[in-house]
CSV table of C-alpha atoms in Angstrom, one decimal:
chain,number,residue,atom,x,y,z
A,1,UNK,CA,109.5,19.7,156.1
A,2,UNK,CA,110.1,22.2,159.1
A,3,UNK,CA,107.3,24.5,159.6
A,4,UNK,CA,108.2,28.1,160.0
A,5,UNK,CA,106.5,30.3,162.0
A,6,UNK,CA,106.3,34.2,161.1
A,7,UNK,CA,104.6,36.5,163.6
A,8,UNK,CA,103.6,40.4,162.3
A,9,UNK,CA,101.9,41.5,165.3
A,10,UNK,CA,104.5,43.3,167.2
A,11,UNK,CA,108.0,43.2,166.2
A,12,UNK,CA,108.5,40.8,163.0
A,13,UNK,CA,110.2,37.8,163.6
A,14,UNK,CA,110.9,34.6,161.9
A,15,UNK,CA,111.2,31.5,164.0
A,16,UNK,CA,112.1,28.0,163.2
A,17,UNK,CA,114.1,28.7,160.4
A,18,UNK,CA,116.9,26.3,159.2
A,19,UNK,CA,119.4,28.0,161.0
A,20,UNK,CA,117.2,29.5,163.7
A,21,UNK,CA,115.4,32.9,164.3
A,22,UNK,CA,116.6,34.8,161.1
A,23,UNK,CA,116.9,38.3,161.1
A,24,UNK,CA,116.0,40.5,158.0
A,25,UNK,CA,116.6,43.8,156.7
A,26,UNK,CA,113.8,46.3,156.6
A,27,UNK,CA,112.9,46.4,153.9
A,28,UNK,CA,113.0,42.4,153.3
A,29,UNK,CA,110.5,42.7,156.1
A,30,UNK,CA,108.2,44.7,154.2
A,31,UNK,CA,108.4,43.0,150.9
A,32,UNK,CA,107.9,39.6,153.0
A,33,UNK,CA,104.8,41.3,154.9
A,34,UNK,CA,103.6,42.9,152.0
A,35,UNK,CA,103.5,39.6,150.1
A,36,UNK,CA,101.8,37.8,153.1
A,37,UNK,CA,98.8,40.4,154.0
A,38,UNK,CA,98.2,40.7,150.1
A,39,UNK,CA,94.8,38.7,149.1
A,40,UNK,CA,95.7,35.0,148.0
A,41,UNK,CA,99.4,36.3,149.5
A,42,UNK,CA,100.1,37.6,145.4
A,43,UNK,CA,101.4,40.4,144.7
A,44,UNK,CA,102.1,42.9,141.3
A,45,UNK,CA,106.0,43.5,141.7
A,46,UNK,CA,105.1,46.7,140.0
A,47,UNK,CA,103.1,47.4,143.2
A,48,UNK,CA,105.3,46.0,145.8
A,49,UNK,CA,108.1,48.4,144.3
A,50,UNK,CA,105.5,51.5,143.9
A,51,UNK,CA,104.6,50.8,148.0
A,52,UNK,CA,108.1,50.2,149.0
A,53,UNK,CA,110.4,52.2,147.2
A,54,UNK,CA,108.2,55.1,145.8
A,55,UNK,CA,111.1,57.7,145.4
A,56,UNK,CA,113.4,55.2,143.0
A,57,UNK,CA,113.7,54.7,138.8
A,58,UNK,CA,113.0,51.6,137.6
A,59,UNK,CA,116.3,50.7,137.7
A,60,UNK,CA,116.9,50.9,141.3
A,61,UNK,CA,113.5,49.8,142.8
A,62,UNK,CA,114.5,46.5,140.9
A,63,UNK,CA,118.1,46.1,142.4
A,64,UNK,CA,116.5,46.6,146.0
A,65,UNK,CA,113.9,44.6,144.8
A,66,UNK,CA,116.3,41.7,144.3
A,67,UNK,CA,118.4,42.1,146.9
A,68,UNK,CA,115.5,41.8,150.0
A,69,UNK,CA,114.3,38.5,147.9
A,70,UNK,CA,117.3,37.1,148.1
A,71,UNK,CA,117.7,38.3,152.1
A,72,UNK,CA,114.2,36.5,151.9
A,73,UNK,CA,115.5,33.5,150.1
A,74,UNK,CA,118.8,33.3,152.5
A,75,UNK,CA,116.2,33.6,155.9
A,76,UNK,CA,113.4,31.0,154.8
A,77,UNK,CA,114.8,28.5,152.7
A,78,UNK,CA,114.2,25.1,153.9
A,79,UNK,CA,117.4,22.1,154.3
A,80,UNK,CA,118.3,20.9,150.9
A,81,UNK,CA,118.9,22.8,147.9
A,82,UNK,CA,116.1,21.0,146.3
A,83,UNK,CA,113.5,22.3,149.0
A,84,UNK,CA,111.0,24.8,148.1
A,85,UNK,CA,111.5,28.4,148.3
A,86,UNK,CA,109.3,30.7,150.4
A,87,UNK,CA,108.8,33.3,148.0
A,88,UNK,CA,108.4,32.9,144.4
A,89,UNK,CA,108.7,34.4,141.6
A,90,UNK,CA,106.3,34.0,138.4
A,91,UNK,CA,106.3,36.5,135.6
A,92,UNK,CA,104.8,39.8,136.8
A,93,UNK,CA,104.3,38.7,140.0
A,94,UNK,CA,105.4,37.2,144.0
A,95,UNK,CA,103.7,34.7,145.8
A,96,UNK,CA,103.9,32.3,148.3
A,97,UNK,CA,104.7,29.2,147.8
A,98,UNK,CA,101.7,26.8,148.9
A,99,UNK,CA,103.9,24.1,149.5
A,100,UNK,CA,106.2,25.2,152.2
A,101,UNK,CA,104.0,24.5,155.9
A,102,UNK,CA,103.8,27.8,156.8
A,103,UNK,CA,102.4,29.9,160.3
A,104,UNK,CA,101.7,32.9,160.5
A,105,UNK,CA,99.9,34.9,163.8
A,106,UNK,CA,98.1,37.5,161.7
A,107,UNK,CA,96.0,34.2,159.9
A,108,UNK,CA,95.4,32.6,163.4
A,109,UNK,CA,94.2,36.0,165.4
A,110,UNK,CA,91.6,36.6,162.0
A,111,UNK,CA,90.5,32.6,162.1
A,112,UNK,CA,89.6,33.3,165.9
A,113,UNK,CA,88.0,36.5,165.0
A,114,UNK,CA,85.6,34.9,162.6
A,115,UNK,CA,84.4,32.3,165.3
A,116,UNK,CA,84.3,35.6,167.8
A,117,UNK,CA,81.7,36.9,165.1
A,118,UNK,CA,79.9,34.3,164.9
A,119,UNK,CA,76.9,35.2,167.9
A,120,UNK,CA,77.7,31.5,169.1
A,121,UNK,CA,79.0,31.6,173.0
A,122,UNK,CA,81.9,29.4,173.4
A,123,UNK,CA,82.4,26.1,174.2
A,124,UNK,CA,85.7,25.3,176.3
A,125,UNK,CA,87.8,24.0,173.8
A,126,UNK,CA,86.5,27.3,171.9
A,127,UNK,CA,87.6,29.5,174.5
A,128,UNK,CA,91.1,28.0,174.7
A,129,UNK,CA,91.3,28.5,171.1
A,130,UNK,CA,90.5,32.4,171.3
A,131,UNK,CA,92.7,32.9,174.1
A,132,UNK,CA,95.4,31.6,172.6
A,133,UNK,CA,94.8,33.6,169.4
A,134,UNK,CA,94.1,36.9,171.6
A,135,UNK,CA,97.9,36.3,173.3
A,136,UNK,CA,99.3,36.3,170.3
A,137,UNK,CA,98.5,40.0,170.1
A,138,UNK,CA,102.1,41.8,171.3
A,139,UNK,CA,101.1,45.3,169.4
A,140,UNK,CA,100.4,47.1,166.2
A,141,UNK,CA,100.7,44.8,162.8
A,142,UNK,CA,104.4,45.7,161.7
A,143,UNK,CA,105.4,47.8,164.9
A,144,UNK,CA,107.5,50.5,164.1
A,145,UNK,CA,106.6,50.9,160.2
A,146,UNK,CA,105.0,54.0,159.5
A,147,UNK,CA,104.3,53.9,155.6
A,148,UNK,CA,100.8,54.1,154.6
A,149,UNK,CA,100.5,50.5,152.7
A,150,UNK,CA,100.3,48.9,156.2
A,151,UNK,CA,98.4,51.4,158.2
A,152,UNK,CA,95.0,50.1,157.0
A,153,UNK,CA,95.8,46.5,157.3
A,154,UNK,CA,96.7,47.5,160.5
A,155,UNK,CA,93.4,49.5,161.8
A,156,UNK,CA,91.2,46.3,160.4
A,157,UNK,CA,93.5,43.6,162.6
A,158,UNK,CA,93.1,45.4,165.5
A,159,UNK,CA,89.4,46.2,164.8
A,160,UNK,CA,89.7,41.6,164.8
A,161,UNK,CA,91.4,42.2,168.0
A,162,UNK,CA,88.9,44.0,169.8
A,163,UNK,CA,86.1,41.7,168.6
A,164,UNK,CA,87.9,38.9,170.1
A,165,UNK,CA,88.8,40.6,173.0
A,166,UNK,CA,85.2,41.6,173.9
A,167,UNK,CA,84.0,37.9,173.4
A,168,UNK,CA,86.3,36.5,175.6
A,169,UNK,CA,85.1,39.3,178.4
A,170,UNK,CA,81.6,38.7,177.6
A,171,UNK,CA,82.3,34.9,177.7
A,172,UNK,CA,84.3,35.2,181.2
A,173,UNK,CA,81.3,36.8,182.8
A,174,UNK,CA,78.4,34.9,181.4
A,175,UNK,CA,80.7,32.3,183.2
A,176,UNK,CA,80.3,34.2,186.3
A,177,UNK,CA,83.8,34.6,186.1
A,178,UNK,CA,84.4,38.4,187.0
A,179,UNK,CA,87.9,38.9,187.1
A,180,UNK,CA,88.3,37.3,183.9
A,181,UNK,CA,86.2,39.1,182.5
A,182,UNK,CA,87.6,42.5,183.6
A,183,UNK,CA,91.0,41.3,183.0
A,184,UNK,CA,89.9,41.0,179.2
A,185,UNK,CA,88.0,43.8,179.3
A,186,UNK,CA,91.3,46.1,180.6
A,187,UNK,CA,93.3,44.2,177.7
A,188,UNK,CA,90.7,45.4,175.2
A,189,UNK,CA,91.2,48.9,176.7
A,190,UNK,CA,95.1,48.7,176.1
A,191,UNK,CA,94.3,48.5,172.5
A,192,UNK,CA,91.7,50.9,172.1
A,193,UNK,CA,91.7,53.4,175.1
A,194,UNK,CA,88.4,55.0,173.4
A,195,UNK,CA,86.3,52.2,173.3
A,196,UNK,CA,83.1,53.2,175.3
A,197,UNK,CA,80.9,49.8,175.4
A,198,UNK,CA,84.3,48.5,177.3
A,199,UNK,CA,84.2,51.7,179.6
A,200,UNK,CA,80.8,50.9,180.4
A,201,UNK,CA,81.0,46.8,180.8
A,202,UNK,CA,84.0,47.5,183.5
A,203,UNK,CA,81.9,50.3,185.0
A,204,UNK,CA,79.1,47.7,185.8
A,205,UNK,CA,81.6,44.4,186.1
A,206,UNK,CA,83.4,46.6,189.0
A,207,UNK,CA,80.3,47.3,190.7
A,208,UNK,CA,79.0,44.0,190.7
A,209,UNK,CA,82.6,43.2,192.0
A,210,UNK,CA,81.4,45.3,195.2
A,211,UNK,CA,84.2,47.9,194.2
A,212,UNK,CA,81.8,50.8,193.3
A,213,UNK,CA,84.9,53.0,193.9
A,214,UNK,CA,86.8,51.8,190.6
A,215,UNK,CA,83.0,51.3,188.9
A,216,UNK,CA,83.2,55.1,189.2
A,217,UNK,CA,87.0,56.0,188.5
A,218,UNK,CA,86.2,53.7,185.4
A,219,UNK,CA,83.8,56.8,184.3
A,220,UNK,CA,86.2,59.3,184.8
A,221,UNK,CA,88.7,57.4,183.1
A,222,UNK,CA,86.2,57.4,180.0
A,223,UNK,CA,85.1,60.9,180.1
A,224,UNK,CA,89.2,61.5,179.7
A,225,UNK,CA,89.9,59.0,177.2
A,226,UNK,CA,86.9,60.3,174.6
A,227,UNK,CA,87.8,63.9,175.3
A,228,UNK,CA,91.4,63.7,174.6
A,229,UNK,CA,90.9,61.2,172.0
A,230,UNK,CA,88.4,62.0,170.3
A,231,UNK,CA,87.1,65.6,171.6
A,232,UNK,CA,83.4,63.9,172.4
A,233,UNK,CA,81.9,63.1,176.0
A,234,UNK,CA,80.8,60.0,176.6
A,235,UNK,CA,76.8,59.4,175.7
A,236,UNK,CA,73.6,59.8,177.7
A,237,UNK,CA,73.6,56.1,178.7
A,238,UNK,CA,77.2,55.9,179.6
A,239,UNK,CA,76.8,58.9,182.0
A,240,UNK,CA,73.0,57.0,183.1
A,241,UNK,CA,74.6,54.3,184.0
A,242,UNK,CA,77.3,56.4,186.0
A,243,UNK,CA,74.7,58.0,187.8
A,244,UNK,CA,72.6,54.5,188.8
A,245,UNK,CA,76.2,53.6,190.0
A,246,UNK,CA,76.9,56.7,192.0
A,247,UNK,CA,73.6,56.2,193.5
A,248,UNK,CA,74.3,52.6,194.5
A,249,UNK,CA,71.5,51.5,192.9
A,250,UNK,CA,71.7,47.3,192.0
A,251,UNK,CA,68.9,47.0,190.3
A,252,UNK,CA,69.0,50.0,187.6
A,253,UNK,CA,72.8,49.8,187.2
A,254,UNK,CA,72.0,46.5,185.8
A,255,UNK,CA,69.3,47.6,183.7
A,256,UNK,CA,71.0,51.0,182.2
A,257,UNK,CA,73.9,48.1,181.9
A,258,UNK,CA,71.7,45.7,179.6
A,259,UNK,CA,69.7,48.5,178.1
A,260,UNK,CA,72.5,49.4,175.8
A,261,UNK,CA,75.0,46.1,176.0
A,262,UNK,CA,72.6,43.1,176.3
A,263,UNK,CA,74.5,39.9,177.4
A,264,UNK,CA,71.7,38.5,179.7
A,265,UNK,CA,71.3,34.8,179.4
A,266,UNK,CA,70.8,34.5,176.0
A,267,UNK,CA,73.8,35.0,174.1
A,268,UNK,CA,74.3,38.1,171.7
A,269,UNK,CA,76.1,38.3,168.7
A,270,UNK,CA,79.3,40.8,169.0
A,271,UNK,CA,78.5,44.6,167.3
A,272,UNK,CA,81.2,46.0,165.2
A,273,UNK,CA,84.4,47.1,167.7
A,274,UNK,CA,84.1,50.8,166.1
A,275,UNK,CA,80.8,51.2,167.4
A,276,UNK,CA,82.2,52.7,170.3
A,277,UNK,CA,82.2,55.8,168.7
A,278,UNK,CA,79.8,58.6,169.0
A,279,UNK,CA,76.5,57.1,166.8
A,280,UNK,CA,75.1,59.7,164.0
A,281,UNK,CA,71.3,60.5,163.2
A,282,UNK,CA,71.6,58.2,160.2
A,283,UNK,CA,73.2,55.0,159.3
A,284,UNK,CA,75.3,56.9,156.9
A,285,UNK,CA,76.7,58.9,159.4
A,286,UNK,CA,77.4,55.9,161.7
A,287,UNK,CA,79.5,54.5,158.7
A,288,UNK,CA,81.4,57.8,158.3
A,289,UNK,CA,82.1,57.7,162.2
A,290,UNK,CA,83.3,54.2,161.9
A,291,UNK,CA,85.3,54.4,159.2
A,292,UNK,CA,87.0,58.4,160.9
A,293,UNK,CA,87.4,55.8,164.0
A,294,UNK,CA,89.3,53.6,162.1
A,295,UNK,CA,91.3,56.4,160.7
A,296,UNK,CA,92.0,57.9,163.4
A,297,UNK,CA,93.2,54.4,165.2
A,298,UNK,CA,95.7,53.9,162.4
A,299,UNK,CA,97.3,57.7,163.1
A,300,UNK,CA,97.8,57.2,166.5
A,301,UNK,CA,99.1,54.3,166.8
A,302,UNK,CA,101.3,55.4,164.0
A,303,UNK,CA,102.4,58.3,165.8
A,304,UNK,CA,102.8,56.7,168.9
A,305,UNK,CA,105.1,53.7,167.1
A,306,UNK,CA,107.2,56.8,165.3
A,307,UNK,CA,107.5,58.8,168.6
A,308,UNK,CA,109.2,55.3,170.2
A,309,UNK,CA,111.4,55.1,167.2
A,310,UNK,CA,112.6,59.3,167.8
A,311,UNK,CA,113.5,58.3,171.6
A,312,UNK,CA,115.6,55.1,170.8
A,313,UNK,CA,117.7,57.4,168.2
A,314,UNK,CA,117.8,59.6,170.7
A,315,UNK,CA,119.6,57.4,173.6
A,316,UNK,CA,121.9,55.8,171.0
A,317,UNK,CA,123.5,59.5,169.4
């Protein structure tokens, strides 16, 4: 049976179907999403129809309900009118079907996450693996929906993203490869602009480049970021290590450096992505922070996704 491939970060697309890449209505995209990121990929249609078409009767949020199955039905089915459908439908509920060979880029960047997590540093064949997993990341989950049901899916993928992004920096380097490692370390910024412990590993990986100048810029660059952002400075150790830096001091850059990010020989589990933000005088207000930086991730990119969308209306009136 031909495997079909789905990929949800970025725009969603469906290759490898029987007749090729199959495009789908919007709202077929949702339900099909919706059905996909839902634990054990079940879903209440009661709830699918609540999420995606809140302002209809019970009447009408079944006819739409119908009609992006079937658009689902007429994209995924497999050859042969005997084959198993992607979606099904039992009682009360959609789900799934476990026996069509299914991929799906959101399960393969959160598989590679989990080994990123692990505090084991990577083998080769490991590091192919989470490079691989890290291209597949082309944007925001569901780029260009703005409804609330995916926004938090959403903020925790690309919470996977940075984790995975950070090991493969942190990998590069304890390779003594340095421009991988800032290369990986610039994607990570492209994600989350306001990540700090990234501002800081490309302020040091820079100077021990030799290029001091962008070690420096790389402060400024953060000081902007968390303002704008955020409306915070950057912490006492970020602005230390600045300073060692500014100083052209080796051998305190790299201890301000490993005071507050430790990779050294021995290789370090990876901390929570969100604990780039601002820490509180209590663990409770670290997880409030967290959770405001996860928030607050979702918006923007949100916004940023919805202010694309006003500009391509715009050019085609």
């Amino acid at each position: 049976m031909r495997e079909l491939r789905i990929s949800m970060l970025g725009a969603f697309t469906i290759a490898d179907a029987p007749d090729g890449p199959a495009p789908l209505l919007r709202r077929a995209q949702d339900l099909l999403a919706l059905v996909l990121l839902s634990p054990q990929r079940t879903v209440l249609r009661e709830h699918a129809a609540d999420e995606l078409w809140p302002d209809t009767g019970a009447d009408a949020s079944k006819k739409a309900m119908r009609q992006a199955l079937w658009q689902i039905h007429h994209a995924t089915d497999a050859e042969g009118p005997d084959s198993p459908r992607l979606v099904l439908t039992e009682g009360e509920a959609l789900r799934v079907n476990p026996r069509r060979r299914l991929w799906v880029d959101v399960d393969v960047l959160v598989g590679a996450a989990r080994v990123a997590q692990t505090g084991v540093e990577p083998d080769e064949a490991t590091l192919a693996r989470l490079t691989r997993a890290a291209d597949l990341y082309r944007g925001p989950l569901l780029e260009g929906c703005y409804e609330e049901w995916c926004l938090a899916p959403r903020a925790r993928l690309e919470d996977r993203c940075l984790t995975l992004l950070d090991t493969l920096s942190r990998a590069h380097e304890h390779r003594g490869d340095l421009a991988a490692a800032i290369g990986w370390a610039q994607r990570l910024l492209d994600v989350e602009p306001a990540h700090e412990r990234t501002h800081r590993r490309l302020m040091r990986l820079h100077y021990r480049s030799g290029d001091r100048t962008r070690a420096l810029r790389q402060l400024h660059q953060c000081r902007w970021v968390l303002q704008h952002e955020l409306g915070v400075r950057p912490s006492a150790q970020t602005e230390a290590l600045g300073a060692a830096i500014a100083d052209d001091a080796a051998g305190l850059v790299e201890e301000r450096a490993l005071a507050v990010d430790p990779t050294g020989d021995a290789w370090q589990p990876v901390a929570p992505a969100t604990d780039a933000l601002p820490a509180g005088d209590s663990p409770e207000a670290s997880r409030t922070l967290r959770a405001l930086g996860a928030e607050l991730t979702a918006l923007r990119q949100s916004v940023e996704a919805m202010r694309r969308h006003l500009e391509v209306e715009a050019t085609t009136r």
